[in-house]
Short mmCIF file of C-alpha atoms (C1' of nucleotides) in Angstrom, two decimals:
data_model
loop_
_atom_site.label_atom_id
_atom_site.label_comp_id
_atom_site.label_asym_id
_atom_site.label_seq_id
_atom_site.Cartn_x
_atom_site.Cartn_y
_atom_site.Cartn_z
CA UNK A 1 34.35 -22.59 -14.37
CA UNK A 2 31.94 -24.18 -17.23
CA UNK A 3 29.09 -22.13 -15.27
CA UNK A 4 30.90 -18.59 -15.56
CA UNK A 5 31.57 -19.54 -19.06
CA UNK A 6 27.67 -19.68 -19.47
CA UNK A 7 26.97 -17.08 -17.48
CA UNK A 8 29.47 -14.85 -19.43
CA UNK A 9 27.66 -15.05 -22.55
CA UNK A 10 23.91 -14.98 -20.83
CA UNK A 11 24.74 -12.18 -17.90
CA UNK A 12 21.04 -10.92 -17.46
CA UNK A 13 19.83 -13.94 -17.74
CA UNK A 14 17.80 -15.54 -13.89
CA UNK A 15 20.90 -17.71 -13.02
CA UNK A 16 22.19 -20.60 -15.36
CA UNK A 17 19.94 -22.93 -16.46
CA UNK A 18 18.99 -25.35 -13.81
CA UNK A 19 21.69 -24.26 -11.37
CA UNK A 20 19.36 -23.85 -8.56
CA UNK A 21 17.49 -26.99 -9.42
CA UNK A 22 17.84 -28.20 -6.00
CA UNK A 23 16.76 -24.92 -4.63
CA UNK A 24 13.77 -24.35 -7.07
CA UNK A 25 12.27 -27.49 -5.36
CA UNK A 26 11.14 -25.80 -2.72
CA UNK A 27 7.77 -24.25 -2.94
CA UNK A 28 9.42 -21.59 -0.54
CA UNK A 29 12.14 -20.34 -2.57
CA UNK A 30 9.59 -20.25 -5.85
CA UNK A 31 7.30 -18.23 -3.39
CA UNK A 32 10.22 -16.13 -2.30
CA UNK A 33 11.16 -15.10 -5.97
CA UNK A 34 8.42 -14.71 -7.27
CA UNK A 35 7.16 -12.29 -4.54
CA UNK A 36 10.47 -9.89 -5.45
CA UNK A 37 10.06 -9.96 -8.81
CA UNK A 38 6.17 -8.75 -8.34
CA UNK A 39 6.87 -6.53 -5.59
CA UNK A 40 9.39 -4.82 -8.10
CA UNK A 41 6.96 -4.31 -10.31
CA UNK A 42 4.71 -3.07 -8.18
CA UNK A 43 6.88 -0.54 -7.14
CA UNK A 44 7.60 0.38 -10.41
CA UNK A 45 3.59 0.45 -11.28
CA UNK A 46 2.77 2.97 -8.30
CA UNK A 47 5.37 5.25 -8.38
CA UNK A 48 3.82 7.50 -10.68
CA UNK A 49 1.30 7.82 -8.73
CA UNK A 50 3.33 8.79 -5.05
CA UNK A 51 2.54 5.31 -3.55
CA UNK A 52 4.59 2.56 -2.34
CA UNK A 53 2.88 -1.30 -1.96
CA UNK A 54 2.30 -0.22 2.00
CA UNK A 55 0.81 2.95 1.30
CA UNK A 56 -1.42 1.11 -1.49
CA UNK A 57 -2.29 -1.71 0.74
CA UNK A 58 -3.88 0.57 3.50
CA UNK A 59 -5.58 2.64 0.70
CA UNK A 60 -7.16 -0.36 -0.20
CA UNK A 61 -8.28 -1.21 3.43
CA UNK A 62 -9.34 1.78 3.95
CA UNK A 63 -11.46 2.22 0.96
CA UNK A 64 -13.38 -1.10 1.34
CA UNK A 65 -13.55 -0.10 5.41
CA UNK A 66 -14.10 3.55 6.13
CA UNK A 67 -13.55 4.55 9.61
CA UNK A 68 -11.52 1.85 10.14
CA UNK A 69 -9.53 2.18 13.18
CA UNK A 70 -5.54 2.52 13.27
CA UNK A 71 -5.23 -0.92 15.69
CA UNK A 72 -7.93 -2.57 13.22
CA UNK A 73 -5.78 -1.15 9.86
CA UNK A 74 -2.53 -2.76 11.99
CA UNK A 75 -4.69 -5.96 12.63
CA UNK A 76 -6.12 -6.44 8.65
CA UNK A 77 -2.42 -5.43 7.40
CA UNK A 78 -0.43 -7.49 9.64
CA UNK A 79 2.08 -4.65 10.70
CA UNK A 80 2.45 -2.95 13.89
CA UNK A 81 0.82 0.31 14.58
CA UNK A 82 3.74 2.04 14.49
CA UNK A 83 4.14 0.95 11.36
CA UNK A 84 0.25 2.19 10.65
CA UNK A 85 1.22 6.13 11.98
CA UNK A 86 4.06 5.93 9.14
CA UNK A 87 1.72 4.77 6.22
CA UNK A 88 -1.40 7.19 7.34
CA UNK A 89 1.40 10.08 7.76
CA UNK A 90 2.13 9.58 4.29
CA UNK A 91 -1.38 8.83 2.62
CA UNK A 92 -2.62 12.39 4.71
CA UNK A 93 0.20 14.41 3.87
CA UNK A 94 -0.72 13.45 0.39
CA UNK A 95 -4.49 14.20 1.39
CA UNK A 96 -5.28 10.93 0.06
CA UNK A 97 -7.31 10.22 3.92
CA UNK A 98 -7.75 11.89 6.89
CA UNK A 99 -7.53 11.59 10.37
CA UNK A 100 -11.20 12.05 11.81
CA UNK A 101 -12.21 11.87 15.84
CA UNK A 102 -14.25 9.22 17.25
CA UNK A 103 -16.92 10.38 19.19
CA UNK A 104 -17.58 8.34 22.41
CA UNK A 105 -13.80 7.06 22.28
CA UNK A 106 -11.49 10.39 22.02
CA UNK A 107 -8.16 7.69 21.55
CA UNK A 108 -9.62 6.27 18.34
CA UNK A 109 -9.18 8.30 14.83
CA UNK A 110 -11.24 6.71 12.22
CA UNK A 111 -9.71 6.33 8.99
CA UNK A 112 -11.68 8.17 5.86
CA UNK A 113 -10.94 8.65 1.91
CA UNK A 114 -10.66 12.20 0.58
CA UNK A 115 -12.65 12.52 -2.66
CA UNK A 116 -8.91 12.96 -3.83
CA UNK A 117 -8.08 9.66 -2.52
CA UNK A 118 -11.08 8.00 -3.98
CA UNK A 119 -9.93 9.36 -7.47
CA UNK A 120 -6.51 7.76 -7.00
CA UNK A 121 -7.60 4.41 -6.11
CA UNK A 122 -9.45 4.43 -9.11
CA UNK A 123 -6.66 5.33 -11.74
CA UNK A 124 -3.81 2.80 -9.52
CA UNK A 125 -6.83 -0.26 -9.20
CA UNK A 126 -6.68 -0.20 -12.92
CA UNK A 127 -3.37 0.31 -13.08
CA UNK A 128 -2.29 -2.66 -10.84
CA UNK A 129 -4.92 -4.86 -12.51
CA UNK A 130 -3.42 -3.87 -15.84
CA UNK A 131 -0.20 -4.50 -14.79
CA UNK A 132 -0.90 -7.64 -13.53
CA UNK A 133 -2.12 -8.96 -16.35
CA UNK A 134 1.23 -8.19 -18.03
CA UNK A 135 2.71 -9.99 -15.53
CA UNK A 136 0.93 -13.24 -15.33
CA UNK A 137 0.46 -12.92 -19.11
CA UNK A 138 1.98 -16.54 -18.91
CA UNK A 139 -1.04 -17.95 -17.57
CA UNK A 140 -4.42 -17.98 -18.77
CA UNK A 141 -7.04 -16.65 -16.95
CA UNK A 142 -7.92 -20.05 -15.15
CA UNK A 143 -4.44 -20.59 -14.29
CA UNK A 144 -4.31 -17.11 -12.19
CA UNK A 145 -8.06 -17.89 -10.64
CA UNK A 146 -6.28 -21.12 -9.60
CA UNK A 147 -3.17 -19.76 -8.29
CA UNK A 148 -5.58 -17.47 -6.36
CA UNK A 149 -6.86 -20.08 -4.38
CA UNK A 150 -3.96 -22.27 -3.84
CA UNK A 151 -2.40 -19.45 -2.27
CA UNK A 152 -4.83 -18.53 -0.23
CA UNK A 153 -5.56 -21.71 1.01
CA UNK A 154 -1.99 -22.45 1.68
CA UNK A 155 -1.99 -19.05 3.36
CA UNK A 156 -5.20 -20.11 5.27
CA UNK A 157 -4.30 -23.32 6.65
CA UNK A 158 -5.28 -24.20 10.33
CA UNK A 159 -1.67 -25.27 10.86
CA UNK A 160 -0.38 -21.90 9.26
CA UNK A 161 -2.55 -20.09 11.82
CA UNK A 162 -1.49 -21.86 14.79
CA UNK A 163 2.20 -21.71 14.54
CA UNK A 164 1.73 -18.02 14.22
CA UNK A 165 -0.26 -17.90 17.42
CA UNK A 166 2.94 -19.84 19.43
CA UNK B 1 -17.07 0.72 15.18
CA UNK B 2 -18.24 -2.77 14.06
CA UNK B 3 -14.90 -3.52 12.99
CA UNK B 4 -13.28 -3.35 16.69
CA UNK B 5 -15.65 -5.16 18.36
CA UNK B 6 -15.52 -8.40 15.73
CA UNK B 7 -11.26 -7.95 16.02
CA UNK B 8 -11.30 -7.83 19.70
CA UNK B 9 -13.39 -10.94 20.52
CA UNK B 10 -10.70 -13.05 17.88
CA UNK B 11 -7.56 -10.90 18.15
CA UNK B 12 -5.46 -13.25 16.56
CA UNK B 13 -6.96 -13.84 13.49
CA UNK B 14 -5.85 -12.91 10.70
CA UNK B 15 -8.08 -9.91 10.35
CA UNK B 16 -11.97 -9.23 10.40
CA UNK B 17 -13.72 -11.56 7.60
CA UNK B 18 -13.45 -10.03 4.33
CA UNK B 19 -11.45 -7.04 5.60
CA UNK B 20 -8.97 -7.00 3.32
CA UNK B 21 -11.56 -7.87 0.57
CA UNK B 22 -10.74 -5.56 -1.90
CA UNK B 23 -7.01 -6.03 -1.26
CA UNK B 24 -6.81 -9.66 -1.52
CA UNK B 25 -8.06 -9.55 -5.53
CA UNK B 26 -4.21 -8.57 -6.48
CA UNK B 27 -2.18 -11.76 -6.62
CA UNK B 28 0.62 -9.40 -5.85
CA UNK B 29 -0.82 -9.02 -1.82
CA UNK B 30 -1.87 -12.47 -2.11
CA UNK B 31 2.03 -13.57 -2.77
CA UNK B 32 3.08 -11.03 -0.44
CA UNK B 33 1.19 -12.67 2.69
CA UNK B 34 1.89 -15.82 1.80
CA UNK B 35 5.90 -15.18 1.12
CA UNK B 36 5.65 -13.44 4.97
CA UNK B 37 4.34 -16.49 6.48
CA UNK B 38 6.21 -18.94 4.79
CA UNK B 39 9.64 -17.07 5.57
CA UNK B 40 8.83 -16.80 9.02
CA UNK B 41 8.17 -20.39 9.37
CA UNK B 42 11.61 -21.15 7.61
CA UNK B 43 13.30 -19.18 10.08
CA UNK B 44 12.34 -20.59 12.38
CA UNK B 45 12.53 -24.02 10.96
CA UNK B 46 16.32 -23.22 9.89
CA UNK B 47 17.19 -21.76 13.24
CA UNK B 48 18.12 -25.08 15.38
CA UNK B 49 20.39 -25.56 12.38
CA UNK B 50 22.29 -22.53 12.55
CA UNK B 51 20.89 -21.16 9.50
CA UNK B 52 19.24 -18.00 7.91
CA UNK B 53 17.02 -18.74 4.38
CA UNK B 54 20.24 -16.62 2.77
CA UNK B 55 22.69 -19.44 3.92
CA UNK B 56 20.09 -22.16 3.34
CA UNK B 57 19.67 -20.82 -0.62
CA UNK B 58 23.51 -20.48 -0.58
CA UNK B 59 24.21 -23.68 0.69
CA UNK B 60 21.86 -25.23 -1.49
CA UNK B 61 23.41 -24.04 -4.78
CA UNK B 62 26.82 -24.70 -3.94
CA UNK B 63 26.09 -28.08 -3.25
CA UNK B 64 24.44 -29.27 -7.02
CA UNK B 65 27.16 -26.81 -8.20
CA UNK B 66 30.57 -27.49 -6.55
CA UNK B 67 33.12 -24.80 -7.39
CA UNK B 68 30.80 -22.15 -7.98
CA UNK B 69 32.26 -19.08 -7.34
CA UNK B 70 30.92 -16.10 -5.72
CA UNK B 71 30.12 -13.70 -8.73
CA UNK B 72 27.84 -16.62 -9.87
CA UNK B 73 26.48 -17.61 -6.73
CA UNK B 74 25.34 -13.86 -6.97
CA UNK B 75 23.87 -14.38 -10.43
CA UNK B 76 22.09 -17.51 -9.49
CA UNK B 77 20.84 -16.31 -6.45
CA UNK B 78 19.80 -12.84 -7.54
CA UNK B 79 21.97 -11.07 -4.92
CA UNK B 80 24.60 -8.39 -5.15
CA UNK B 81 28.23 -9.86 -4.83
CA UNK B 82 28.69 -7.43 -1.59
CA UNK B 83 25.64 -9.75 0.11
CA UNK B 84 27.08 -13.02 -1.22
CA UNK B 85 30.54 -12.23 0.74
CA UNK B 86 28.26 -12.17 4.23
CA UNK B 87 26.40 -15.07 3.72
CA UNK B 88 29.45 -17.01 2.34
CA UNK B 89 31.67 -15.72 5.38
CA UNK B 90 29.21 -16.78 7.69
CA UNK B 91 28.63 -20.55 6.66
CA UNK B 92 32.69 -20.69 6.19
CA UNK B 93 32.75 -19.35 9.88
CA UNK B 94 30.20 -22.49 10.54
CA UNK B 95 32.47 -25.03 8.77
CA UNK B 96 29.90 -25.76 6.40
CA UNK B 97 31.65 -24.76 2.94
CA UNK B 98 35.00 -23.15 2.44
CA UNK B 99 36.70 -20.76 -0.22
CA UNK B 100 39.21 -22.60 -2.68
CA UNK B 101 41.79 -20.40 -4.22
CA UNK B 102 41.47 -21.42 -8.54
CA UNK B 103 44.40 -22.82 -10.21
CA UNK B 104 44.70 -20.18 -13.24
CA UNK B 105 42.55 -17.11 -11.52
CA UNK B 106 43.99 -16.05 -8.62
CA UNK B 107 40.94 -13.30 -8.37
CA UNK B 108 38.38 -16.52 -8.01
CA UNK B 109 37.22 -18.23 -5.07
CA UNK B 110 35.78 -21.76 -5.97
CA UNK B 111 33.16 -22.60 -2.93
CA UNK B 112 32.97 -26.03 -1.91
CA UNK B 113 31.10 -27.79 0.97
CA UNK B 114 32.54 -29.60 3.62
CA UNK B 115 31.91 -32.99 4.96
CA UNK B 116 30.29 -31.42 8.19
CA UNK B 117 28.55 -29.09 5.61
CA UNK B 118 27.05 -32.31 3.33
CA UNK B 119 25.83 -33.70 6.42
CA UNK B 120 24.23 -30.57 7.90
CA UNK B 121 22.91 -30.27 4.52
CA UNK B 122 21.26 -33.53 3.97
CA UNK B 123 19.77 -32.84 7.56
CA UNK B 124 18.02 -29.26 7.44
CA UNK B 125 16.90 -30.43 3.65
CA UNK B 126 14.39 -33.22 5.04
CA UNK B 127 13.39 -30.88 8.11
CA UNK B 128 12.47 -27.88 5.39
CA UNK B 129 10.61 -30.61 2.99
CA UNK B 130 9.00 -31.97 5.98
CA UNK B 131 8.41 -28.08 7.42
CA UNK B 132 6.40 -27.38 3.79
CA UNK B 133 4.59 -30.51 4.08
CA UNK B 134 2.91 -29.32 7.41
CA UNK B 135 2.49 -25.61 6.10
CA UNK B 136 0.96 -26.84 2.96
CA UNK B 137 -1.41 -29.58 4.68
CA UNK B 138 -4.27 -27.55 3.63
CA UNK B 139 -3.40 -28.55 -0.31
CA UNK B 140 -2.80 -32.00 -2.17
CA UNK B 141 0.25 -33.35 -3.51
CA UNK B 142 -1.05 -32.67 -7.03
CA UNK B 143 -2.09 -29.04 -6.04
CA UNK B 144 1.41 -27.96 -4.47
CA UNK B 145 2.90 -29.97 -7.80
CA UNK B 146 0.40 -27.27 -9.73
CA UNK B 147 1.75 -24.24 -7.17
CA UNK B 148 5.08 -24.94 -8.39
CA UNK B 149 4.45 -24.70 -11.50
CA UNK B 150 2.45 -21.63 -12.11
CA UNK B 151 4.81 -19.86 -10.14
CA UNK B 152 7.55 -21.08 -12.11
CA UNK B 153 5.76 -20.16 -15.03
CA UNK B 154 4.51 -16.95 -13.87
CA UNK B 155 8.28 -15.76 -12.53
CA UNK B 156 9.55 -17.07 -15.61
CA UNK B 157 7.42 -14.91 -18.63
CA UNK B 158 9.31 -13.56 -21.18
CA UNK B 159 7.95 -10.66 -20.36
CA UNK B 160 8.85 -10.47 -16.62
CA UNK B 161 12.38 -11.12 -18.01
CA UNK B 162 11.90 -7.95 -20.27
CA UNK B 163 11.07 -5.83 -17.75
CA UNK B 164 13.45 -6.96 -15.69
CA UNK B 165 15.98 -5.88 -17.75
CA UNK B 166 15.04 -2.63 -18.11
"C1'" DT C 1 -5.40 -1.53 34.23
"C1'" DA C 2 -5.89 -1.70 29.42
"C1'" DT C 3 -5.95 0.35 24.91
"C1'" DT C 4 -4.51 3.64 20.97
"C1'" DG C 5 -1.71 6.34 18.82
"C1'" DT C 6 3.04 8.10 18.66
"C1'" DT C 7 7.83 8.54 19.21
"C1'" DA C 8 12.49 6.61 19.17
"C1'" DT C 9 15.63 2.78 18.51
"C1'" DA C 10 17.07 -0.92 16.56
"C1'" DC C 11 17.50 -5.16 13.48
"C1'" DT C 12 17.55 -7.59 8.85
"C1'" DC C 13 18.06 -7.49 3.96
"C1'" DT C 14 19.83 -5.60 0.58
"C1'" DA C 15 21.52 -2.04 -2.85
"C1'" DT C 16 25.47 1.36 -3.99
"C1'" DA C 17 30.07 2.94 -4.26
"C1'" DA C 18 34.85 2.59 -3.82
"C1'" DC C 19 38.38 0.50 -3.38
"C1'" DT C 20 42.52 -4.39 -4.51
"C1'" DA C 21 44.39 -7.40 -6.35
"C1'" DT C 22 44.38 -9.80 -10.32
"C1'" DA C 23 43.57 -10.24 -15.61
"C1'" DT D 1 40.32 -1.59 -19.12
"C1'" DA D 2 37.30 -5.35 -16.56
"C1'" DT D 3 36.43 -8.79 -13.18
"C1'" DA D 4 36.67 -10.95 -8.47
"C1'" DG D 5 35.79 -10.04 -4.16
"C1'" DT D 6 35.86 -6.71 -0.52
"C1'" DT D 7 34.23 -2.78 2.31
"C1'" DA D 8 31.71 0.57 4.66
"C1'" DT D 9 27.42 2.65 4.05
"C1'" DA D 10 22.74 3.92 3.12
"C1'" DG D 11 17.83 2.56 2.40
"C1'" DA D 12 13.51 -0.08 3.05
"C1'" DG D 13 10.67 -2.40 6.00
"C1'" DT D 14 9.42 -3.73 10.15
"C1'" DA D 15 10.01 -4.74 15.25
"C1'" DT D 16 10.39 -3.96 20.29
"C1'" DA D 17 10.11 -0.59 23.71
"C1'" DA D 18 8.25 3.21 26.22
"C1'" DC D 19 5.75 7.01 27.07
"C1'" DA D 20 1.31 10.49 26.57
"C1'" DA D 21 -3.79 10.55 26.29
"C1'" DT D 22 -8.13 8.35 27.46
"C1'" DA D 23 -11.28 4.28 28.18
#
DNA sequence: TATTGTTATACTCTATAACTATA
DNA sequence: TATAGTTATAGAGTATAACAATA
């Protein structure tokens, strides 16, 4: 009941001070919470552009890999091909990208960005960059770079790749 | 097609080299990918103990806040009260914790860990710590501490809290 | 036989809303 | 009226499995 009293006086605060101290010692939990915050904010940032995090990611990959197939997009984004269909449907319906036939293999679609899609990307890219700058304003530029680096190395370590293949 | 060729020779690799370079410049995307890896591995680590990430987190909070109410647990974990019910049901069914009546307020449940629950926690805590050590073996201890710190500060910045309340 | 894209389906996690019993 | 817990339901996001067309 001392706990309920404190949280009653500060109901919106992210938990009573240190009430999840034990839990926060785990990196996994911190990453999970950070991810929730970031994804929520990303969703808000993308909504005015008619994008979700999934379609934003797909657009980014197609922009830098023109003509990529849906299977390869599936590999890059680490989602199943059936999930790619939904994302590509949505982007194609919005006029952002197109499925084009590939000569030599009639099974495959080559994904290409439309002119409108490229214009959209330029705006969205800037919006997300600005947004992240605000979200991470508690860190200076060097710290953000460090965070990048640490996450990249943590998620690319031989061990985690090895476990993924099991 | 150069892309499909490469990914055909290394199908399980996390994407062709740099094919998501543009996307990876966003911290949000890195955190998302890191989170996916970590949560998958956490799930595997917890499964032998009959726990999921949700029940693990709840157990941790109840361990460090004996007698906490479900509403306060809901605040600390940032999930809705309806979600807490499911988690507590599962933990109570497993004999890990108990709902106890609170004298003075018959609406409230005081959550307490059983002896078996405490024994389980000691084992699980060690398993998860060991597991994270392996998962983050690409980083040294100081770097892990830095990662902790940066995530904590990024997710606790005044701006992100402010946006949360809107 | 294997692969690309597709569809249908199911599962997990979480949110919303309505309800009850208490306060 | 407001709060604690509960129930039912619905929505993302993603996974699995089966299928048609093509290789």
